[in-house]
Amino acid sequence: MVPRGEVGLIFAELGRTGGVLNNEIYAALVFVIALTTLAPPFVLKWLYREK
């Protein structure tokens, strides 16, 4: 996992344990963090497949 995703997960966990985020928002954040961490390599490969 790239550092950006790890930092996002750390801040999301701090927000959850600090009472700023409830479990539903935390789950959505984890999903978005995972998606934005894992998807870009595949999207870039698809965009540059002809070059």
PDB file of C-alpha atoms in Angstrom:
ATOM      1  CA  MET A   1       0.000   0.000   0.000  1.00  0.00           C
ATOM      2  CA  VAL A   2       1.276   3.450  -0.809  1.00  0.00           C
ATOM      3  CA  PRO A   3       1.964   5.896   2.013  1.00  0.00           C
ATOM      4  CA  ARG A   4      -1.001   8.071   0.988  1.00  0.00           C
ATOM      5  CA  GLY A   5      -3.419   5.241   1.728  1.00  0.00           C
ATOM      6  CA  GLU A   6      -1.729   4.380   4.982  1.00  0.00           C
ATOM      7  CA  VAL A   7      -1.891   7.981   6.185  1.00  0.00           C
ATOM      8  CA  GLY A   8      -5.557   8.155   5.220  1.00  0.00           C
ATOM      9  CA  LEU A   9      -6.297   5.029   7.225  1.00  0.00           C
ATOM     10  CA  ILE A  10      -4.418   6.388  10.237  1.00  0.00           C
ATOM     11  CA  PHE A  11      -6.345   9.673  10.201  1.00  0.00           C
ATOM     12  CA  ALA A  12      -9.655   7.869   9.706  1.00  0.00           C
ATOM     13  CA  GLU A  13      -8.912   5.629  12.682  1.00  0.00           C
ATOM     14  CA  LEU A  14      -7.936   8.634  14.801  1.00  0.00           C
ATOM     15  CA  GLY A  15     -11.210  10.305  13.866  1.00  0.00           C
ATOM     16  CA  ARG A  16     -13.182   7.197  14.775  1.00  0.00           C
ATOM     17  CA  THR A  17     -11.486   6.649  18.118  1.00  0.00           C
ATOM     18  CA  GLY A  18     -11.695  10.367  18.906  1.00  0.00           C
ATOM     19  CA  GLY A  19     -15.450  10.352  18.421  1.00  0.00           C
ATOM     20  CA  VAL A  20     -15.413  12.620  15.372  1.00  0.00           C
ATOM     21  CA  LEU A  21     -16.553   9.877  12.977  1.00  0.00           C
ATOM     22  CA  ASN A  22     -19.245   7.280  13.544  1.00  0.00           C
ATOM     23  CA  ASN A  23     -18.851   3.714  12.266  1.00  0.00           C
ATOM     24  CA  GLU A  24     -20.846   4.314   9.053  1.00  0.00           C
ATOM     25  CA  ILE A  25     -18.698   7.254   7.980  1.00  0.00           C
ATOM     26  CA  TYR A  26     -15.557   5.375   8.973  1.00  0.00           C
ATOM     27  CA  ALA A  27     -16.577   2.418   6.798  1.00  0.00           C
ATOM     28  CA  ALA A  28     -17.241   4.741   3.852  1.00  0.00           C
ATOM     29  CA  LEU A  29     -13.852   6.402   4.332  1.00  0.00           C
ATOM     30  CA  VAL A  30     -12.062   3.062   4.430  1.00  0.00           C
ATOM     31  CA  PHE A  31     -13.803   2.080   1.191  1.00  0.00           C
ATOM     32  CA  VAL A  32     -12.859   5.346  -0.535  1.00  0.00           C
ATOM     33  CA  ILE A  33      -9.265   5.139   0.735  1.00  0.00           C
ATOM     34  CA  ALA A  34      -8.939   1.574  -0.550  1.00  0.00           C
ATOM     35  CA  LEU A  35     -10.508   2.494  -3.882  1.00  0.00           C
ATOM     36  CA  THR A  36      -8.303   5.537  -4.462  1.00  0.00           C
ATOM     37  CA  THR A  37      -5.208   3.581  -3.427  1.00  0.00           C
ATOM     38  CA  LEU A  38      -5.799   0.450  -5.483  1.00  0.00           C
ATOM     39  CA  ALA A  39      -7.583   1.740  -8.599  1.00  0.00           C
ATOM     40  CA  PRO A  40      -5.130   4.303 -10.090  1.00  0.00           C
ATOM     41  CA  PRO A  41      -2.527   1.796 -11.356  1.00  0.00           C
ATOM     42  CA  PHE A  42      -5.201  -0.113 -13.270  1.00  0.00           C
ATOM     43  CA  VAL A  43      -6.823   3.057 -14.610  1.00  0.00           C
ATOM     44  CA  LEU A  44      -3.464   4.442 -15.749  1.00  0.00           C
ATOM     45  CA  LYS A  45      -2.600   1.158 -17.436  1.00  0.00           C
ATOM     46  CA  TRP A  46      -5.942   1.251 -19.245  1.00  0.00           C
ATOM     47  CA  LEU A  47      -5.474   4.903 -20.284  1.00  0.00           C
ATOM     48  CA  TYR A  48      -1.967   4.343 -21.640  1.00  0.00           C
ATOM     49  CA  ARG A  49      -2.526   0.947 -23.267  1.00  0.00           C
ATOM     50  CA  GLU A  50      -2.148   2.373 -26.787  1.00  0.00           C
ATOM     51  CA  LYS A  51       1.077   4.312 -26.143  1.00  0.00           C
TER      52      LYS A  51
END
